[in-house]
Short mmCIF file of C-alpha atoms and ligand atoms in Angstrom, two decimals:
data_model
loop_
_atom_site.label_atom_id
_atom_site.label_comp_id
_atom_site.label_asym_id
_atom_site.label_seq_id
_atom_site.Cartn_x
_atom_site.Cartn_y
_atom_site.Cartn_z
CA UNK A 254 -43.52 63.48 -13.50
CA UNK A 255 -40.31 62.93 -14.31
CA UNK A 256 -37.83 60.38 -12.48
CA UNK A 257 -34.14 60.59 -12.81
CA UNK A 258 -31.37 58.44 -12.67
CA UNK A 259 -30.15 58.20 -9.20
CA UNK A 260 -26.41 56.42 -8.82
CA UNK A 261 -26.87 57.08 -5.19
CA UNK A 262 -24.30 54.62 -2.60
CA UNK A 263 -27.76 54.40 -0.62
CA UNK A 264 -30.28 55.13 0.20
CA UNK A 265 -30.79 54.39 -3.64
CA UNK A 266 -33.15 53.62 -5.86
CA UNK A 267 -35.94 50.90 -5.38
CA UNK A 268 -37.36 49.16 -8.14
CA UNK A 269 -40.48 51.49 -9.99
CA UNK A 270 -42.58 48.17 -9.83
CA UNK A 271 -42.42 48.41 -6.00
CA UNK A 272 -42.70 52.10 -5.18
CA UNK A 273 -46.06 51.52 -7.49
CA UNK A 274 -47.22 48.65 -5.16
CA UNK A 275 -46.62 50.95 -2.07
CA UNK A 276 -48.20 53.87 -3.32
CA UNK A 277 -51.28 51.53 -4.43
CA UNK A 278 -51.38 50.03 -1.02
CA UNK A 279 -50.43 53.45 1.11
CA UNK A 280 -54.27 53.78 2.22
CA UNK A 281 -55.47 50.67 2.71
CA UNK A 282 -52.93 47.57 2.69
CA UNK A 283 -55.21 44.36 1.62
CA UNK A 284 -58.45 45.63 2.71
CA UNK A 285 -57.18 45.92 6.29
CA UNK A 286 -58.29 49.59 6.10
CA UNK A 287 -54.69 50.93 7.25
CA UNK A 288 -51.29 52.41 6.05
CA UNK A 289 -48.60 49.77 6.82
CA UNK A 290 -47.02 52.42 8.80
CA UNK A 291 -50.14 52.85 11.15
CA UNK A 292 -50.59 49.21 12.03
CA UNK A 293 -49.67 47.72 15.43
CA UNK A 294 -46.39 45.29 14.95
CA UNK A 295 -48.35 42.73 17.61
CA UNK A 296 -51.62 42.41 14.53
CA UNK A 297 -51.85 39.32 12.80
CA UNK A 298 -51.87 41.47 9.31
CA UNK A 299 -48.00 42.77 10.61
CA UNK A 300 -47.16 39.54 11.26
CA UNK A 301 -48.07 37.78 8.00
CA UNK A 302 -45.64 40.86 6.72
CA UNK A 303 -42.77 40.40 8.48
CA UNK A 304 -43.45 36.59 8.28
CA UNK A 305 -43.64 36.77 4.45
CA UNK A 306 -40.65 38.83 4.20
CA UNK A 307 -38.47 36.18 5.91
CA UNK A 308 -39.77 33.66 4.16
CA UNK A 309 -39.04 34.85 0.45
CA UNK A 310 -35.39 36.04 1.81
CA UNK A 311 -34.85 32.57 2.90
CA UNK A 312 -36.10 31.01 -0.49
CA UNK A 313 -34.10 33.60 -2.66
CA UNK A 314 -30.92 33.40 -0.78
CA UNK A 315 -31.35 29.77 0.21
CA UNK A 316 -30.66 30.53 4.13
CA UNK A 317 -30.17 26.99 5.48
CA UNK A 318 -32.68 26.64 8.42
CA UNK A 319 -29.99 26.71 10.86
CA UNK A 320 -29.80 30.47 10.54
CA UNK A 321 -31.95 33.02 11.96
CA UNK A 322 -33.24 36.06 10.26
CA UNK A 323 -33.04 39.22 12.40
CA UNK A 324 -34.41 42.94 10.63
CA UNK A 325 -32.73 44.99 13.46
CA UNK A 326 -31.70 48.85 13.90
CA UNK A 327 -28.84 50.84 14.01
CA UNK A 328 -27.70 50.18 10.76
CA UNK A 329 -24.66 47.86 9.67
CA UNK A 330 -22.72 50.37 11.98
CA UNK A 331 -24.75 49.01 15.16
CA UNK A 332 -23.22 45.48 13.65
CA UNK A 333 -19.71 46.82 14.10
CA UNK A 334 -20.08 47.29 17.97
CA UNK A 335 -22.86 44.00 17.87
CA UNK A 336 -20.58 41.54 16.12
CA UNK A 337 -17.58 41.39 18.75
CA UNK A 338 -20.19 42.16 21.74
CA UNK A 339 -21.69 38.57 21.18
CA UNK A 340 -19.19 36.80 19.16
CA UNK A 341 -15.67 37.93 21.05
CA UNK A 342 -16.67 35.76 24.23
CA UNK A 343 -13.82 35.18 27.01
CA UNK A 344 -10.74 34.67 24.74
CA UNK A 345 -11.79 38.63 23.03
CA UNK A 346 -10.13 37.96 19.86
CA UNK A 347 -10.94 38.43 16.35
CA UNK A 348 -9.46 38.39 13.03
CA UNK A 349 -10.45 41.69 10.74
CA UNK A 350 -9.48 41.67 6.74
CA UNK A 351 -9.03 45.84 6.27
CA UNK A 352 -10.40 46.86 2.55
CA UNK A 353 -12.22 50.23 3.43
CA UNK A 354 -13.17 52.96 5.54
CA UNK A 355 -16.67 50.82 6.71
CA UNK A 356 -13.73 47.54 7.91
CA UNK A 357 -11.69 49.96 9.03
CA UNK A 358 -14.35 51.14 11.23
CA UNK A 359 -15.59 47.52 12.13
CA UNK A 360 -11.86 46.98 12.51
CA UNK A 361 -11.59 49.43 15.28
CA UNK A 362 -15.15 49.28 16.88
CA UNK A 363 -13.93 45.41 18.11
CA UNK A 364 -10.72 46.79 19.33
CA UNK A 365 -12.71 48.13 21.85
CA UNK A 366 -13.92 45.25 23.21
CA UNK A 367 -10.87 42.73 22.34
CA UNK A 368 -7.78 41.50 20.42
CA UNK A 369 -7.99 42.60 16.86
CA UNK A 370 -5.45 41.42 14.55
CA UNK A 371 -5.17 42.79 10.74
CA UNK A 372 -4.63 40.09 8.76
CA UNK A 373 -4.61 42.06 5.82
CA UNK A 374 -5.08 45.28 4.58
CA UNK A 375 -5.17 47.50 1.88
CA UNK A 376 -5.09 50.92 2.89
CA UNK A 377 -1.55 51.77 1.29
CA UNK A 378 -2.92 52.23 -2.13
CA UNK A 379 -6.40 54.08 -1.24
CA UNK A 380 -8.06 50.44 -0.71
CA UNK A 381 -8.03 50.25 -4.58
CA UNK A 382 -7.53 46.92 -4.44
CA UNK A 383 -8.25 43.50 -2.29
CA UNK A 384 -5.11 42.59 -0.30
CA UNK A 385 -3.89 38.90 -0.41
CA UNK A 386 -4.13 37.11 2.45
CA UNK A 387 -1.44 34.90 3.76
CA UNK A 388 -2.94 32.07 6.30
CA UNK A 389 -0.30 31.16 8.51
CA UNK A 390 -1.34 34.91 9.92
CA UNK A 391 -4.92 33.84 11.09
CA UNK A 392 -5.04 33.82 14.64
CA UNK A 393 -6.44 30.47 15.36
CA UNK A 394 -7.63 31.65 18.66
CA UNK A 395 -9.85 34.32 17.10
CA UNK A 396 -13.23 33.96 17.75
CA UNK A 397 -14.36 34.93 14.53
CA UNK A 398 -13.00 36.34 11.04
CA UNK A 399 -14.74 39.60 9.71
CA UNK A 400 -14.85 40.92 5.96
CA UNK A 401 -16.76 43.46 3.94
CA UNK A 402 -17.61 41.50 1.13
CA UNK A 403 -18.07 45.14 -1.16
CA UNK A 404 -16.50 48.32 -0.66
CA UNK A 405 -18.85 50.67 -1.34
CA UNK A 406 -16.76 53.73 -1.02
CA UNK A 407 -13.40 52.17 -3.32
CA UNK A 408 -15.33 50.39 -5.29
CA UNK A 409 -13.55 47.19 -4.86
CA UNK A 410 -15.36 43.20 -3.95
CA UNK A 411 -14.15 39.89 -2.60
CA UNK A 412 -14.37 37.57 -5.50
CA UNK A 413 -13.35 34.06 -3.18
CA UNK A 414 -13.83 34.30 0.33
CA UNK A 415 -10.88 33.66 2.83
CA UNK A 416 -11.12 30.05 3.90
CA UNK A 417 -10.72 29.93 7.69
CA UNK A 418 -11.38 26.51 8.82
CA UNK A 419 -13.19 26.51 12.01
CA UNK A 420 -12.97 30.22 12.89
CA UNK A 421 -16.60 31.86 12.09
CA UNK A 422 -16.63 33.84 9.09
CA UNK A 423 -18.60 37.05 9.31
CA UNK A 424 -19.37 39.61 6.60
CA UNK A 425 -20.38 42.81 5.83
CA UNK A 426 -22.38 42.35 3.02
CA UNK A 427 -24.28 46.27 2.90
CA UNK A 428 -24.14 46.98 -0.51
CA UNK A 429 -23.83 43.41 -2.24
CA UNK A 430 -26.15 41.32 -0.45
CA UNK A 431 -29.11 40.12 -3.25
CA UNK A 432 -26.57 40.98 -5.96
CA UNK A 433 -24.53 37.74 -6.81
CA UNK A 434 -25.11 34.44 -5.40
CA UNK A 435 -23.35 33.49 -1.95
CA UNK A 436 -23.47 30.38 -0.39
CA UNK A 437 -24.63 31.18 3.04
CA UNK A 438 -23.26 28.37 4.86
CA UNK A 439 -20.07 29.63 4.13
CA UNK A 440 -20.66 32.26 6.93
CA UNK A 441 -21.31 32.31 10.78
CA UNK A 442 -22.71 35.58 10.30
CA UNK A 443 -23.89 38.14 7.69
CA UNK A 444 -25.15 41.70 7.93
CA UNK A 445 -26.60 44.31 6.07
CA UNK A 446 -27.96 47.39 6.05
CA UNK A 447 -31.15 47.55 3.70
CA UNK A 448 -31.07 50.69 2.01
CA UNK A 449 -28.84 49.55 -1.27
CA UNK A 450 -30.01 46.27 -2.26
CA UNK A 451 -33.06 45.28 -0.07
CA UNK A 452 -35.19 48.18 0.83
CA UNK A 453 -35.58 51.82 2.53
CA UNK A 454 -33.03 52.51 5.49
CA UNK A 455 -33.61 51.95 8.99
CA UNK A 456 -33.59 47.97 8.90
CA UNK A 457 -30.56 46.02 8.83
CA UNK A 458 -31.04 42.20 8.05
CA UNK A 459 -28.68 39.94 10.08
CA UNK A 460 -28.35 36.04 9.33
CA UNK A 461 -26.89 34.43 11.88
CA UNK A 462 -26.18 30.59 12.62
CA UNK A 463 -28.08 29.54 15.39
CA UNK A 464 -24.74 27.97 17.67
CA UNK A 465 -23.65 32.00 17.83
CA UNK A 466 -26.88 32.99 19.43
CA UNK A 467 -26.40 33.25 22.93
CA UNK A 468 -23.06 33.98 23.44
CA UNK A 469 -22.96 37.71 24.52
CA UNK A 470 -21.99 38.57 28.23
CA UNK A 471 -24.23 39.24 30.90
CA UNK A 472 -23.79 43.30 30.80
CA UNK A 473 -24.56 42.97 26.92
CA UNK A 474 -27.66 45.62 26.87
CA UNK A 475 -30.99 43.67 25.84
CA UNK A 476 -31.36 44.73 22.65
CA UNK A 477 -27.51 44.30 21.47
CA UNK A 478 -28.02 40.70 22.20
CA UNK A 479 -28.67 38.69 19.41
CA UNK A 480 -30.55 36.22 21.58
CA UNK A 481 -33.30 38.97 22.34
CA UNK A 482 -34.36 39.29 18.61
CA UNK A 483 -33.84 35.92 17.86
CA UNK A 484 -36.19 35.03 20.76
CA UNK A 485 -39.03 37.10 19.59
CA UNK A 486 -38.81 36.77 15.69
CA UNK A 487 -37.40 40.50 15.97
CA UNK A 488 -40.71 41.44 17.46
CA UNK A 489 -38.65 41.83 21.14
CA UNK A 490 -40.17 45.78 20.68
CA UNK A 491 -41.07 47.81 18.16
CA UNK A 492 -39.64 46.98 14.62
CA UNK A 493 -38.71 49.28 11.53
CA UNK A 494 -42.34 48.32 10.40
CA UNK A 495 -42.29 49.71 7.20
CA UNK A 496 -38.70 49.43 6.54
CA UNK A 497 -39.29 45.72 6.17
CA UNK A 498 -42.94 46.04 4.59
CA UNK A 499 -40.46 47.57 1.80
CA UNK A 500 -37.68 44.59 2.37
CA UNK A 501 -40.51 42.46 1.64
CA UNK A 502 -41.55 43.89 -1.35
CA UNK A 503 -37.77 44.44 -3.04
CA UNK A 504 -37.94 40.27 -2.37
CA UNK A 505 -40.98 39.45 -3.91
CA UNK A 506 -39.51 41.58 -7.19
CA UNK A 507 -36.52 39.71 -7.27
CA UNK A 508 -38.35 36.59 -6.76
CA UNK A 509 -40.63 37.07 -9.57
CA UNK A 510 -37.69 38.45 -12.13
CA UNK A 511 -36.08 34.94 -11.65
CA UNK A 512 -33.81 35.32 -8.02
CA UNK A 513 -30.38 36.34 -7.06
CA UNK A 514 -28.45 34.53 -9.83
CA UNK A 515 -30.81 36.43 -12.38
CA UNK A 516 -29.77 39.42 -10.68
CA UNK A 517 -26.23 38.54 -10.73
CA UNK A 518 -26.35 38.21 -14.61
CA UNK A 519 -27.65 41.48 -14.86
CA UNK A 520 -25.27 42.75 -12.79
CA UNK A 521 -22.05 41.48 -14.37
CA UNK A 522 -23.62 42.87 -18.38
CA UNK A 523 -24.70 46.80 -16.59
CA UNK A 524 -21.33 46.56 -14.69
CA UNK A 525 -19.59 45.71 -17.95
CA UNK A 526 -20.96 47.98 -20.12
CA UNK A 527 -19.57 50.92 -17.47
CA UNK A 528 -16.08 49.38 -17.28
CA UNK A 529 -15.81 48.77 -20.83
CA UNK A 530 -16.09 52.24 -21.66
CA UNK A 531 -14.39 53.21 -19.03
CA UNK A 532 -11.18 51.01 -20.10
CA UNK A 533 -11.06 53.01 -23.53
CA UNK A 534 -11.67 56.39 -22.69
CA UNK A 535 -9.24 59.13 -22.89
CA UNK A 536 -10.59 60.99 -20.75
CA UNK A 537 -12.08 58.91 -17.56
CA UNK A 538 -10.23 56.62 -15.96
CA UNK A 539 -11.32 53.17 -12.64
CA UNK A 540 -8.78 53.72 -10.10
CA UNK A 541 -9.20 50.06 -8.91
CA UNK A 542 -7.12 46.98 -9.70
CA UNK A 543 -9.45 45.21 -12.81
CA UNK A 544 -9.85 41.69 -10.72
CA UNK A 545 -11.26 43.43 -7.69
CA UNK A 546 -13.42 45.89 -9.39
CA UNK A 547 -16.86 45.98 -7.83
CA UNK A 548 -20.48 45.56 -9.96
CA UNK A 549 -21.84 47.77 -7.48
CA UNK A 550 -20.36 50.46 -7.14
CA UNK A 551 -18.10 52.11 -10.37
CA UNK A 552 -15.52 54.72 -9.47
CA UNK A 553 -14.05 56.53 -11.65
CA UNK A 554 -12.56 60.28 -12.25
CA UNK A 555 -11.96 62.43 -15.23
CA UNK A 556 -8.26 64.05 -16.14
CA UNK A 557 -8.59 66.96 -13.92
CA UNK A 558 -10.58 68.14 -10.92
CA UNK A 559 -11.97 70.75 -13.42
CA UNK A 560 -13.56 68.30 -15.23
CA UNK A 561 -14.76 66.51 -12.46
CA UNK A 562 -16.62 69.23 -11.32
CA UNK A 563 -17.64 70.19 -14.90
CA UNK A 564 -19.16 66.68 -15.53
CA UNK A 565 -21.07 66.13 -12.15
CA UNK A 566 -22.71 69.12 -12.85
CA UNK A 567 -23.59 68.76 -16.20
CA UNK A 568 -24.26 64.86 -15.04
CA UNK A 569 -27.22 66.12 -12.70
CA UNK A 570 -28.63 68.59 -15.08
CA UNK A 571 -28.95 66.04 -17.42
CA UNK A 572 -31.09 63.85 -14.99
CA UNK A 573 -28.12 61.49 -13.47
CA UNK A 574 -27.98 62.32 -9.90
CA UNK A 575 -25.38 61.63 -7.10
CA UNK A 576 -22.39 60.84 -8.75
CA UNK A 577 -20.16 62.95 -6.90
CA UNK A 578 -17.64 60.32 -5.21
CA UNK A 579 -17.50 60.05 -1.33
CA UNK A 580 -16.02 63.06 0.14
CA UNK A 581 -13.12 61.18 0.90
CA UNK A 582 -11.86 60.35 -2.44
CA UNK A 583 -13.16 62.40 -4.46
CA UNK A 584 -13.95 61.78 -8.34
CA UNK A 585 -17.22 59.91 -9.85
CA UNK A 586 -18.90 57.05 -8.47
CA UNK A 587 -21.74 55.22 -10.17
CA UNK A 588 -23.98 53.35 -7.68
CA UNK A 589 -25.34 50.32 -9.74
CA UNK A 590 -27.33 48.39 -7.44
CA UNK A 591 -30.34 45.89 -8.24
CA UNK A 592 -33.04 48.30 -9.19
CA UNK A 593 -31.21 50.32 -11.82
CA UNK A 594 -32.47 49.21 -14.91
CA UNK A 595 -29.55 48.69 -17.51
CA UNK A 596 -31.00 51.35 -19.59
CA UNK A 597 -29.22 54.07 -16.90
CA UNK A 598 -26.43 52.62 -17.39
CA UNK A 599 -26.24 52.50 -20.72
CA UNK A 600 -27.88 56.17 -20.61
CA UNK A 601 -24.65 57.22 -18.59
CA UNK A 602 -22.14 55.84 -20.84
CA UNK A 603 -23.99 57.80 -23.61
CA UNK A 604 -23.59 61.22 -21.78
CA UNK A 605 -19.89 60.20 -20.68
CA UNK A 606 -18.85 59.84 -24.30
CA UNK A 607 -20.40 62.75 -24.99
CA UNK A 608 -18.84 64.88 -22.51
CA UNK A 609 -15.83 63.23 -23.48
CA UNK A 610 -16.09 64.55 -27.42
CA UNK A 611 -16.82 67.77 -26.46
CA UNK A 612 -14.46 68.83 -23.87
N1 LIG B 60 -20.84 48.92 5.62
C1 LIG B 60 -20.88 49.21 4.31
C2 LIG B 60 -20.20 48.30 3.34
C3 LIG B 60 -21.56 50.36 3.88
O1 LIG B 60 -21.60 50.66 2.60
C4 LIG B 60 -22.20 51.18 4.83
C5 LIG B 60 -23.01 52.40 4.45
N2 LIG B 60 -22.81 52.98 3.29
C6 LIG B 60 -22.10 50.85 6.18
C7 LIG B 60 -21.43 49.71 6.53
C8 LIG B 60 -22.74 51.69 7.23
O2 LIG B 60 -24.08 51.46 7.16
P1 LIG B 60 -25.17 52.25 8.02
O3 LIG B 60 -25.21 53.64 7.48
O4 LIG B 60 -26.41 51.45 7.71
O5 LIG B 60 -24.78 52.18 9.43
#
């Protein structure tokens, strides 16, 4: 068996450590006799797994226990319409920060159902960068303030977080939650979908502060209520059971490797080691504005579309899969989340170089 290097945006790769425990525990999970994936959520053996997974999220992200944990479905997309459903309330406004195609979607999702203003956006240079924000353009009647913290498609990251007083802060963090150390309380709100940094798709984790559960209208279908989930310990109906089984294992790994901020080191050295080269070559070349640049995801493209072409092809022959860019921009991008081991990284700069000598 052979397993390649997968730079996927997500689903990515999981940690080898924990694909090995869920293979080992596939037929029989601790002598229950049963696949995760057969068991009812309502047994106690479910619950302790659901149960544990909260628990080690809470201890590795240090979720204050005025937040709730919600594993939901529907993806972060489902958050775009959820958010201003529950949060908008009577006034309907909002205040959206526009750094990619995901906000821009967010962005637009709430206009349906309010008052959106754009503080900021950076959508005149290809989101290549993260827009300054000028205060005295908050709306202080805006129920809430929404960012994605990464930009998974541009490659770009919030490095300080806008500071808006009393207005809830609310984030997308999809594909940089577990990665660097946030302070939670910082937020109202945070979502993410769990198939970058947490687990296998089809669970998205929510933390929400308790005061915003609640708040959604009367008409606000059951399950797009965050009270429903919150209610039930997001056993209201049937959960992404093994979706969080594998949440719950991803957190356990990064638990036992030394937590977020470990993770966070390792981050910053694999993400350096791509920009670095990346900075010198001839050839390659980041699009984004240095302070921005993301340690998640690494875009980059080569001197011509030829090339391009030339090198993701060469790229997946030589076992480094799914580099191709996203459709809309085109170019390289280097998914670098948690579970790739620096080694691919450092594998990858390798191959560039060498494509680089001989073309
Ligand atoms: N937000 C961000 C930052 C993302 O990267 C993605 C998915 N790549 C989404 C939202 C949409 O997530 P989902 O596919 O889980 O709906």
């Amino acid at each position: 068996m052979k397993r390649v290097y997968n730079f996927s945006a997500g689903p990515s790769m999981l940690p080898t450590e924990v694909l090995e425990t869920a293979a080992s525990q596939m037929l029989d999970y601790g002598s229950s006799g049963q696949s995760v994936m057969e068991m009812s959520h309502r047994s106690k053996v479910y619950e302790t797994i659901i149960g544990d997974a909260e628990k080690t999220l809470r201890e590795i992200m240090d979720i204050p226990s005025n937040y709730k944990v919600l594993f939901l479905q529907g993806g972060a997309t489902m958050q775009f319409s959820q958010v201003p459903l529950n949060l908008m309330g009577e006034s309907g406004e909002a205040d959206y920060i526009v750094t990619g195609e995901f906000a821009k979607r967010a962005s637009k999702e709430a206009a349906k159902f309010g008052k959106v203003n754009i503080v900021a956006s950076s959508e005149d240079k290809t989101f290549s960068y993260i827009p300054k924000w000028d205060k005295s353009t908050f709306n202080p009647k805006a129920k809430y303030f929404h960012i994605t913290s990464n930009n998974t498609i541009f490659g770009t990251r919030f490095t300080k977080w806008p500071e808006t007083g009393d207005v809830t802060l609310v984030a997308d963090m999809s594909s940089d939650i577990l990665s660097r150390v946030i302070d939670v309380k910082k937020f109202g709100l945070i979502y993410a979908g769990a198939q970058k940094n947490m687990g296998s798709a089809g669970v998205t984790v929510v933390i929400i502060r308790e005061d915003l559960i609640g708040r959604a209208g009367a008409n606000v279908p059951v399950l797009l209520d965050y009270k429903t989930q919150a209610d039930n310990d997001s056993l209201y109906n049937t959960p992404s059971t093994y979706s969080i089984y594998m949440c719950g294992l991803v957190f356990d790994w990064i638990k036992k490797l030394g937590g977020v901020a470990e993770m966070e080191k390792r981050n910053n050295a694999k993400a350096k080691i791509l920009y670095d080269f990346l900075d010198k070559s001839k050839m390659f070349k980041n699009p984004v504005v240095p302070k921005d640049r993301s340690m998640m995801n690494v875009t980059f493209v080569a001197s011509t579309e030829e090339l391009n072409e030339k090198f993701i092809k060469e790229a997946v022959a030589a076992g480094f899969v799914n580099l191709k860019g996203h459709r809309s921009v085109g170019g390289m991008r280097a998914s670098i989340y948690n579970a790739m081991p620096r080694e691919g990284v450092e594998a990858l700069v390798k191959f560039m170089q060498d494509f680089e000598k001989a073309n």
